[in-house]
Short mmCIF file of C-alpha atoms in Angstrom, two decimals:
data_model
loop_
_atom_site.label_atom_id
_atom_site.label_comp_id
_atom_site.label_asym_id
_atom_site.label_seq_id
_atom_site.Cartn_x
_atom_site.Cartn_y
_atom_site.Cartn_z
CA MET A 167 -20.63 8.93 31.86
CA SER A 168 -22.57 5.80 32.59
CA ASN A 169 -22.74 2.94 30.21
CA ALA A 170 -25.78 0.69 30.04
CA ARG A 171 -23.74 -2.22 28.75
CA ILE A 172 -21.34 -4.22 30.87
CA VAL A 173 -17.93 -3.96 29.27
CA GLY A 174 -14.60 -5.48 30.14
CA ALA A 175 -11.27 -6.78 28.95
CA LYS A 176 -9.28 -9.92 29.53
CA PHE A 177 -5.50 -9.71 29.07
CA LYS A 178 -3.28 -12.69 28.41
CA ILE A 179 0.44 -13.15 27.67
CA ILE A 180 1.36 -16.30 25.75
CA ASP A 181 5.04 -17.13 26.23
CA GLY A 182 6.35 -20.24 24.50
CA GLY A 183 2.78 -21.51 24.15
CA THR A 184 1.92 -21.06 27.83
CA PRO A 185 -0.86 -18.50 28.51
CA THR A 186 -0.87 -16.35 31.64
CA VAL A 187 -3.92 -14.22 32.45
CA ILE A 188 -3.15 -10.88 34.14
CA PRO A 189 -5.94 -8.70 35.61
CA VAL A 190 -5.95 -5.18 34.17
CA ALA A 191 -7.47 -1.92 35.39
CA GLN A 192 -7.50 -0.08 32.06
CA THR A 193 -7.26 -1.19 28.45
CA THR A 194 -6.88 0.98 25.35
CA ILE A 195 -6.86 -0.27 21.77
CA THR A 196 -6.42 2.10 18.82
CA ARG A 197 -6.94 1.02 15.25
CA ALA A 198 -6.34 3.23 12.20
CA LYS A 199 -6.13 2.67 8.44
CA SER A 200 -2.71 1.51 7.22
CA GLU A 201 -1.17 1.65 10.69
CA PRO A 202 -0.41 -1.07 13.23
CA LEU A 203 -3.01 -1.48 15.95
CA LYS A 204 -1.71 0.07 19.19
CA TRP A 205 -2.66 -1.37 22.57
CA SER A 206 -1.95 -0.47 26.16
CA VAL A 207 -2.97 -1.95 29.52
CA THR A 208 -2.51 -0.69 33.08
CA ILE A 209 -1.96 -3.35 35.73
CA PRO A 210 -2.21 -2.59 39.48
CA ASP A 211 0.97 -4.20 40.83
CA GLY A 212 1.72 -3.18 44.41
CA THR A 213 3.96 -6.19 45.02
CA CYS A 214 5.88 -6.14 41.73
CA GLN A 215 4.27 -9.48 41.02
CA TYR A 216 4.15 -8.88 37.28
CA PHE A 217 7.42 -6.97 36.77
CA THR A 218 9.15 -10.15 35.69
CA ASP A 219 10.62 -11.71 32.54
CA LEU A 220 7.08 -12.59 31.50
CA THR A 221 6.23 -8.94 30.84
CA LYS A 222 9.60 -8.01 29.36
CA PRO A 223 9.35 -6.75 25.74
CA ASP A 224 10.57 -9.45 23.39
CA LEU A 225 10.49 -8.43 19.75
CA GLN A 226 13.24 -10.32 18.01
CA PRO A 227 15.26 -8.46 15.39
CA VAL A 228 14.73 -11.38 13.02
CA GLY A 229 12.07 -14.06 12.90
CA THR A 230 8.72 -13.92 14.60
CA PRO A 231 8.23 -13.06 18.28
CA THR A 232 7.98 -16.01 20.65
CA LYS A 233 5.95 -14.01 23.14
CA THR A 234 2.54 -12.74 22.08
CA VAL A 235 -0.37 -10.99 23.74
CA GLN A 236 -4.07 -11.65 23.49
CA ILE A 237 -6.74 -9.13 24.52
CA GLU A 238 -10.40 -10.07 24.64
CA ILE A 239 -12.89 -7.25 24.94
CA PHE A 240 -16.59 -7.58 25.50
CA SER A 241 -19.48 -5.17 25.41
CA GLY A 242 -22.79 -6.72 26.43
CA ALA A 243 -23.04 -9.99 24.53
CA ALA A 244 -20.57 -8.92 21.85
CA THR A 245 -16.98 -10.07 22.16
CA ARG A 246 -13.82 -9.74 20.13
CA THR A 247 -10.39 -11.26 20.57
CA TYR A 248 -7.21 -9.57 19.34
CA SER A 249 -4.51 -12.20 18.92
CA ASP A 250 -0.82 -12.29 18.00
CA LEU A 251 -0.23 -8.85 19.50
CA ILE A 252 3.37 -7.88 20.20
CA LEU A 253 4.67 -6.53 23.50
CA LEU A 254 6.93 -3.54 22.77
CA ASP A 255 7.19 -1.47 25.91
CA ARG A 256 6.70 -1.60 29.69
CA LYS A 257 6.84 0.97 32.46
CA TYR A 258 6.67 0.48 36.20
CA ASN A 259 5.49 3.42 38.25
CA ALA A 260 5.91 3.32 42.01
CA ASP A 261 4.13 6.20 43.64
CA PRO A 262 3.06 5.80 47.28
CA ASN A 263 0.32 8.36 46.71
CA GLY A 264 -0.81 7.25 43.27
CA GLY A 265 -0.32 3.52 43.65
CA TYR A 266 1.98 0.99 42.03
CA THR A 267 1.19 0.33 38.40
CA LEU A 268 2.74 -1.56 35.54
CA THR A 269 1.89 -0.30 32.07
CA LEU A 270 2.40 -2.59 29.10
CA SER A 271 1.94 -1.50 25.50
CA GLY A 272 2.59 -2.70 22.00
CA ALA A 273 1.21 -3.23 18.55
CA ASP A 274 -0.40 -5.89 16.43
CA TYR A 275 1.54 -8.37 14.31
CA SER A 276 1.97 -5.89 11.43
CA GLN A 277 4.73 -4.32 13.55
CA VAL A 278 7.12 -6.96 12.14
CA LEU A 279 6.74 -5.26 8.75
CA PHE A 280 8.26 -2.08 10.18
CA ARG A 281 11.69 -3.53 10.85
CA ASP A 282 14.51 -1.53 9.30
CA ASN A 283 17.28 -2.77 6.99
CA GLN A 284 15.40 -5.73 5.59
CA THR A 285 16.38 -7.26 2.26
CA MET A 286 14.66 -9.67 -0.09
CA GLU A 287 15.48 -10.73 -3.63
CA THR A 288 14.47 -8.14 -6.23
CA PHE A 289 11.03 -8.79 -7.66
CA THR A 290 11.19 -8.94 -11.44
CA SER A 291 8.55 -9.74 -14.05
CA THR A 292 5.91 -10.71 -11.53
CA ASN A 293 2.48 -9.62 -10.34
CA THR A 294 1.51 -7.64 -7.27
CA HIS A 295 -0.74 -10.49 -6.09
CA ILE A 296 2.38 -12.67 -6.03
CA ALA A 297 4.89 -10.16 -4.63
CA ILE A 298 2.82 -9.05 -1.61
CA PRO A 299 2.04 -12.61 -0.42
CA GLU A 300 5.75 -13.45 -0.78
CA ILE A 301 6.67 -10.58 1.53
CA LEU A 302 3.91 -11.41 4.00
CA THR A 303 4.80 -15.10 4.10
CA GLU A 304 8.46 -14.23 4.66
CA TYR A 305 7.44 -12.28 7.76
CA GLY A 306 5.16 -14.94 9.25
CA PHE A 307 1.70 -14.00 8.02
CA VAL A 308 -0.53 -16.99 7.38
CA SER A 309 -3.28 -15.47 5.25
CA TYR A 310 -4.19 -12.31 3.35
CA ASP A 311 -7.10 -10.64 1.57
CA LEU A 312 -6.00 -8.85 -1.59
CA ASP A 313 -9.08 -6.82 -2.45
CA PHE A 314 -7.48 -4.66 -5.14
CA PRO A 315 -6.79 -5.16 -8.87
CA ASP A 316 -3.68 -7.15 -9.67
CA PHE A 317 -1.05 -5.58 -11.95
CA TYR A 318 2.35 -6.38 -13.39
CA LEU A 319 5.60 -5.44 -11.66
CA MET A 320 8.53 -5.20 -14.03
CA GLN A 321 11.00 -4.61 -11.22
CA MET A 322 10.79 -3.75 -7.53
CA ASP A 323 13.94 -3.62 -5.43
CA PHE A 324 13.82 -4.55 -1.76
CA GLN A 325 17.15 -3.75 -0.16
CA LYS A 326 17.77 -2.34 3.32
CA ASP A 327 14.19 -1.19 3.57
CA ARG A 328 11.12 -1.78 5.69
CA PRO A 329 8.83 -4.46 4.26
CA ILE A 330 5.80 -2.22 4.77
CA ASN A 331 7.36 0.42 2.49
CA ARG A 332 7.46 -2.03 -0.40
CA ILE A 333 3.86 -3.09 0.20
CA GLN A 334 2.72 0.51 0.57
CA THR A 335 4.43 1.44 -2.71
CA ILE A 336 2.18 -1.05 -4.47
CA LEU A 337 -0.96 -0.04 -2.60
CA ASN A 338 -0.38 3.64 -3.38
CA GLU A 339 -0.85 2.80 -7.06
CA VAL A 340 -4.51 1.97 -6.50
CA GLY A 341 -5.36 4.02 -3.39
CA ALA A 342 -5.69 0.94 -1.17
CA PHE A 343 -5.36 0.67 2.62
CA TRP A 344 -4.45 -2.20 4.93
CA ARG A 345 -5.20 -3.56 8.36
CA CYS A 346 -4.13 -6.61 10.28
CA GLU A 347 -6.17 -9.26 12.09
CA GLY A 348 -3.88 -11.63 13.96
CA LYS A 349 -1.56 -12.96 11.26
CA ARG A 350 -4.02 -12.12 8.50
CA PHE A 351 -3.24 -9.08 6.34
CA ILE A 352 -6.26 -7.37 4.79
CA ILE A 353 -6.11 -4.89 1.90
CA TRP A 354 -9.09 -2.88 0.67
CA ILE A 355 -10.04 0.20 -1.34
CA PRO A 356 -12.52 2.56 0.35
CA SER A 357 -15.72 3.13 -1.53
CA ILE A 358 -18.43 5.74 -1.40
CA ARG A 359 -21.46 3.77 -0.28
CA THR A 360 -25.07 4.46 0.48
CA ALA A 361 -25.54 1.39 2.63
CA SER A 362 -24.16 1.08 6.12
CA ASP A 363 -22.81 -1.76 8.20
CA PHE A 364 -23.81 0.00 11.43
CA HIS A 365 -26.19 2.86 12.18
CA TYR A 366 -25.31 5.22 15.04
CA GLN A 367 -28.36 7.21 16.15
CA ASP A 368 -28.66 10.19 18.47
CA SER A 369 -28.36 9.71 22.20
CA ALA A 370 -29.02 5.98 21.92
CA HIS A 371 -25.47 5.52 20.62
CA ILE A 372 -23.71 8.90 20.55
CA TYR A 373 -22.35 10.47 23.74
CA SER A 374 -20.63 13.47 22.14
CA ILE A 375 -19.80 14.60 18.62
CA ASN A 376 -17.46 17.07 16.87
CA VAL A 377 -17.98 18.04 13.24
CA ASN A 378 -15.06 19.45 11.23
CA GLU A 379 -15.60 20.91 7.78
CA GLN A 380 -12.51 22.24 6.05
CA VAL A 381 -11.35 23.00 2.56
CA LEU A 382 -7.65 23.64 3.09
CA ASN A 383 -6.48 22.91 -0.43
CA LEU A 384 -9.10 22.67 -3.10
CA VAL A 385 -7.81 20.57 -5.97
CA ASN A 386 -9.84 19.81 -9.05
CA LYS A 387 -7.32 18.44 -11.50
CA VAL A 388 -4.49 15.93 -11.32
CA LYS A 389 -2.40 13.98 -13.82
CA VAL A 390 -1.02 10.49 -13.12
CA CYS A 391 1.59 8.99 -15.41
CA ARG A 392 4.30 6.38 -15.61
CA VAL A 393 7.76 7.89 -15.22
CA THR A 394 10.28 6.06 -17.35
CA LYS A 395 9.00 5.45 -20.82
CA ASN A 396 11.61 5.30 -23.53
CA ALA A 397 14.96 5.46 -21.83
CA TYR A 398 15.76 1.81 -22.39
CA GLN A 399 18.22 0.42 -24.88
CA ALA A 400 16.33 -2.47 -26.36
CA PHE A 401 19.16 -3.89 -28.43
CA ARG A 402 22.66 -3.11 -29.62
CA GLN A 403 24.84 -4.95 -32.06
CA ALA A 404 27.99 -4.19 -33.98
CA GLY A 405 29.80 -5.91 -36.82
CA THR A 406 31.43 -5.69 -40.23
CA THR A 407 29.57 -6.57 -43.37
CA CYS A 408 28.94 -5.49 -46.95
CA GLY A 409 25.97 -5.10 -49.18
CA ARG A 410 24.39 -2.67 -51.56
CA PHE A 411 20.84 -2.33 -52.76
CA GLY A 412 19.82 0.18 -55.36
CA GLY A 413 23.22 1.78 -55.11
CA LYS A 414 22.94 2.33 -51.36
CA LEU A 415 24.21 0.50 -48.33
CA SER A 416 21.66 -1.98 -47.02
CA GLY A 417 21.30 -5.01 -44.80
CA VAL A 418 18.94 -7.06 -42.65
CA PHE A 419 18.96 -6.78 -38.92
CA MET A 420 16.96 -9.48 -37.19
CA TRP A 421 13.34 -8.92 -38.28
CA LEU A 422 13.93 -5.32 -39.17
CA SER A 423 15.29 -4.10 -42.48
CA TYR A 424 17.26 -0.93 -42.57
CA LEU A 425 18.14 1.23 -45.49
CA ILE A 426 20.59 4.06 -45.38
CA ASN A 427 19.23 6.64 -47.76
CA ASN A 428 22.23 8.89 -47.74
CA ASP A 429 25.83 7.86 -47.40
CA VAL A 430 27.62 10.35 -45.18
CA GLY A 431 31.31 10.97 -45.04
CA SER A 432 33.95 9.47 -47.24
CA LEU A 433 32.96 7.75 -50.41
CA PHE A 434 33.90 4.13 -50.46
CA MET B 31 27.71 -17.16 -36.62
CA ARG B 32 25.68 -15.04 -34.28
CA GLU B 33 23.48 -16.96 -31.83
CA GLN B 34 19.78 -16.62 -32.59
CA LEU B 35 17.60 -15.15 -29.89
CA GLU B 36 14.36 -16.90 -28.96
CA SER B 37 12.50 -13.74 -29.79
CA GLU B 38 13.58 -13.86 -33.43
CA ASN B 39 11.32 -16.81 -34.10
CA ASN B 40 8.45 -15.55 -31.99
CA PRO B 41 5.97 -13.40 -33.92
CA VAL B 42 4.82 -11.77 -30.67
CA TYR B 43 8.06 -9.82 -30.50
CA ASN B 44 7.58 -8.30 -33.94
CA ASN B 45 4.98 -5.95 -32.53
CA GLY B 46 7.17 -3.90 -30.23
CA GLU B 47 7.35 -0.20 -30.87
CA VAL B 48 10.78 1.24 -31.62
CA ASP B 49 11.28 4.81 -30.59
CA GLU B 50 14.72 5.45 -31.94
CA VAL B 51 17.27 3.67 -34.08
CA ALA B 52 20.83 4.95 -34.11
CA PHE B 53 23.36 3.88 -36.71
CA THR B 54 27.07 4.35 -36.77
CA VAL B 55 28.69 3.39 -40.04
CA THR B 56 32.40 3.77 -40.67
CA PRO B 57 34.24 2.95 -43.88
CA HIS B 58 36.48 -0.05 -43.98
CA ASP B 59 38.63 -1.36 -46.76
CA ALA B 60 37.52 1.01 -49.53
CA ALA B 61 34.10 0.24 -51.00
CA LEU B 62 33.90 -3.42 -50.14
CA PHE B 63 33.19 -3.48 -46.42
CA TYR B 64 31.83 -1.23 -43.71
CA ASN B 65 31.78 -1.43 -39.94
CA TRP B 66 28.43 -0.86 -38.35
CA ASP B 67 26.98 -0.35 -34.89
CA ILE B 68 23.23 -0.31 -34.45
CA GLN B 69 21.22 0.56 -31.37
CA PHE B 70 17.49 0.26 -30.80
CA THR B 71 15.96 2.19 -27.94
CA GLY B 72 12.36 1.80 -26.95
CA ILE B 73 10.25 -0.72 -25.14
CA PRO B 74 12.42 -3.58 -23.87
CA ILE B 75 11.50 -6.94 -25.23
CA GLU B 76 10.40 -8.21 -21.80
CA TYR B 77 7.64 -5.60 -21.68
CA VAL B 78 5.94 -7.10 -24.72
CA GLY B 79 3.00 -9.18 -23.54
CA SER B 80 3.39 -8.01 -19.91
CA GLY B 81 0.33 -5.77 -20.02
CA ILE B 82 2.41 -2.75 -19.06
CA ASN B 83 1.82 0.39 -21.04
CA PRO B 84 5.05 2.45 -20.75
CA ASN B 85 3.05 5.52 -21.74
CA ALA B 86 0.31 5.00 -19.13
CA ILE B 87 -1.34 8.30 -18.25
CA TYR B 88 -4.63 9.61 -16.93
CA GLU B 89 -5.76 13.16 -16.26
CA TYR B 90 -8.58 13.67 -13.80
CA GLU B 91 -10.68 16.82 -14.10
CA ASP B 92 -13.60 17.84 -11.93
CA THR B 93 -15.36 19.88 -14.59
CA ALA B 94 -18.01 21.30 -12.26
CA SER B 95 -15.39 22.53 -9.80
CA ILE B 96 -13.23 23.94 -12.62
CA ALA B 97 -16.22 25.84 -13.98
CA ALA B 98 -16.87 27.32 -10.52
CA TYR B 99 -13.35 28.05 -9.28
CA GLY B 100 -11.06 27.73 -12.28
CA GLU B 101 -8.32 25.15 -12.67
CA LEU B 102 -6.64 24.24 -9.37
CA PRO B 103 -4.27 21.43 -10.37
CA ALA B 104 -2.26 19.24 -8.02
CA SER B 105 1.31 18.34 -8.87
CA ASN B 106 1.67 15.48 -11.31
CA ILE B 107 1.86 12.06 -9.67
CA GLU B 108 4.61 10.09 -11.37
CA SER B 109 5.60 6.53 -10.64
CA ASN B 110 7.59 3.64 -12.04
CA PHE B 111 4.83 1.25 -11.06
CA THR B 112 1.80 2.68 -12.85
CA ALA B 113 1.15 -0.11 -15.31
CA THR B 114 -1.90 0.90 -17.36
CA ASN B 115 -4.22 3.80 -18.09
CA GLU B 116 -6.86 2.11 -15.94
CA LEU B 117 -4.52 1.97 -12.94
CA ALA B 118 -3.53 5.59 -13.54
CA GLN B 119 -7.23 6.43 -13.41
CA MET B 120 -7.67 4.51 -10.13
CA LYS B 121 -4.72 6.34 -8.62
CA ALA B 122 -6.01 9.72 -9.74
CA GLU B 123 -9.47 9.00 -8.38
CA ALA B 124 -8.03 7.75 -5.07
CA PHE B 125 -5.97 10.93 -4.78
CA MET B 126 -9.00 13.10 -5.41
CA ARG B 127 -11.12 11.06 -3.01
CA GLU B 128 -8.62 11.45 -0.16
CA GLN B 129 -7.22 14.92 -0.87
CA GLY B 130 -9.50 16.90 -3.04
CA ARG B 131 -13.03 15.86 -2.30
CA LEU B 132 -13.07 15.25 1.41
CA LYS B 133 -16.26 16.86 2.60
CA ARG B 134 -15.99 16.68 6.38
CA THR B 135 -14.66 14.68 9.29
CA LEU B 136 -16.46 13.72 12.48
CA ASP B 137 -15.15 12.66 15.87
CA PHE B 138 -17.60 11.13 18.28
CA GLU B 139 -17.80 9.00 21.39
CA THR B 140 -20.11 6.06 21.41
CA ILE B 141 -20.79 2.68 22.96
CA ILE B 142 -18.23 -0.03 22.35
CA ASN B 143 -18.94 -2.02 19.21
CA PRO B 144 -16.41 -4.88 19.05
CA TYR B 145 -17.60 -5.87 15.58
CA LEU B 146 -16.83 -2.56 13.84
CA GLU B 147 -14.08 -2.82 11.20
CA LEU B 148 -11.96 -0.10 9.61
CA ASP B 149 -13.11 -0.97 6.10
CA GLU B 150 -16.79 -0.57 6.92
CA THR B 151 -19.24 2.22 6.25
CA ILE B 152 -21.40 3.60 9.04
CA ARG B 153 -24.45 5.83 9.03
CA ILE B 154 -24.71 8.62 11.58
CA THR B 155 -28.01 10.28 12.42
CA GLU B 156 -27.85 13.17 14.87
CA LYS B 157 -30.86 15.42 14.97
CA VAL B 158 -29.33 18.44 16.76
CA SER B 159 -26.64 18.97 14.12
CA GLY B 160 -28.91 17.64 11.39
CA ILE B 161 -26.39 15.03 10.27
CA ASP B 162 -27.79 12.00 8.51
CA ASN B 163 -25.10 10.63 6.20
CA TYR B 164 -22.75 7.75 5.43
CA PHE B 165 -19.16 7.84 6.63
CA ASN B 166 -16.00 5.79 6.21
CA VAL B 167 -14.12 4.84 9.36
CA GLU B 168 -10.65 6.35 9.77
CA SER B 169 -9.80 5.21 13.28
CA VAL B 170 -11.35 3.62 16.36
CA THR B 171 -10.02 3.88 19.92
CA THR B 172 -11.59 1.54 22.44
CA THR B 173 -11.03 2.46 26.07
CA ILE B 174 -12.15 0.24 28.94
CA ASN B 175 -11.91 1.35 32.56
CA GLY B 176 -13.11 -1.37 34.88
CA ALA B 177 -16.69 -2.08 33.80
CA ASP B 178 -17.11 1.14 31.85
CA GLY B 179 -15.85 2.10 28.41
CA THR B 180 -16.30 3.91 25.12
CA ASP B 181 -15.36 3.83 21.48
CA SER B 182 -13.90 7.06 20.07
CA LEU B 183 -14.35 7.15 16.32
CA GLN B 184 -12.96 9.39 13.63
CA VAL B 185 -14.87 9.12 10.38
CA VAL B 186 -14.80 10.91 7.02
CA GLU B 187 -17.45 11.73 4.49
CA TYR B 188 -16.49 11.66 0.83
CA GLU B 189 -18.31 13.72 -1.74
CA GLY B 190 -20.39 11.47 -3.95
#
């Protein structure tokens, strides 16, 4: 398939602040809602020039990665730079018939939110628009867009879990999704719109198309409710006292008066 | 003397709903004294003024679909985090949008558009299939081979 536009990609590894540009033969970037961006590049490397420490995966178990990747893609006059990508995997394939290639792949910065066994202090009596930024800041994000309604969190535990699970728990309450742009975390709720940001038309823009129409499970009714309602003990107090009102036991408890209408058991 | 709680002098806390009060009274020293133990169960004091409705609930019904096909309910969605009826409604509507009212999905290959974002809406017009509608982007895969490349998009159409 020919493409009228000139397209290309520029691949760069930034290690300790020093950028190194590496020529690539193929670049693939996949973005999906509420998933880390996945990237992959294939580098012709007949002399093992790039199979060095520079291209070694370097995701630290704690803290932020010191080595990041930047991929710039362009299509005609349009360009876009993906920054703060993380290098997760590399493969070197030496095949005299197929050539010598190094394949590097990884994810965007949101990958740090998928670390296992993470713990933060339990969130109590706070708001979601406070809790999510606290988590993101803890894991090195520098900005965020919280395009969903704020609500109160009575308690949310965060022990030996993935940070993204705690964030997703909150977003599930309002049907929101997330994506990552460098170290910026963006949350949004999809809407049904009748205005478009881009218009794809016939053969001018569309090379091939598949249409899938399915009704696997038709659902037309659902109930959403809060789980724990009344299982709390609000107050308990014990003591010894005396008092009678109208011939019955009585007393005052804080702001509430109680009156025992019927004495039960032994007369006293 | 028992220590006074801050809440005892705060009229805000007089408005909490009490669901159950349990008394235990045992006789002590003939008719002069009695031992007592009182328990209040209900909304904890820290919920008062938080905006949380412990009884938050919302039931979504697509009346047109129910009239056509009968009731086809999903399992209840229960959570400790649903704070209000309004949020319960948002969650129910989001569930129906993603699970119950998805009209169709499209996969197509197109020219690379570096500016396209996942939270954007696109319009697709394709005269052979007769499609001319608005779609939400699910995923985008950009592949570049040398000086050639494509975007592979998966998009969904929600019922309005």
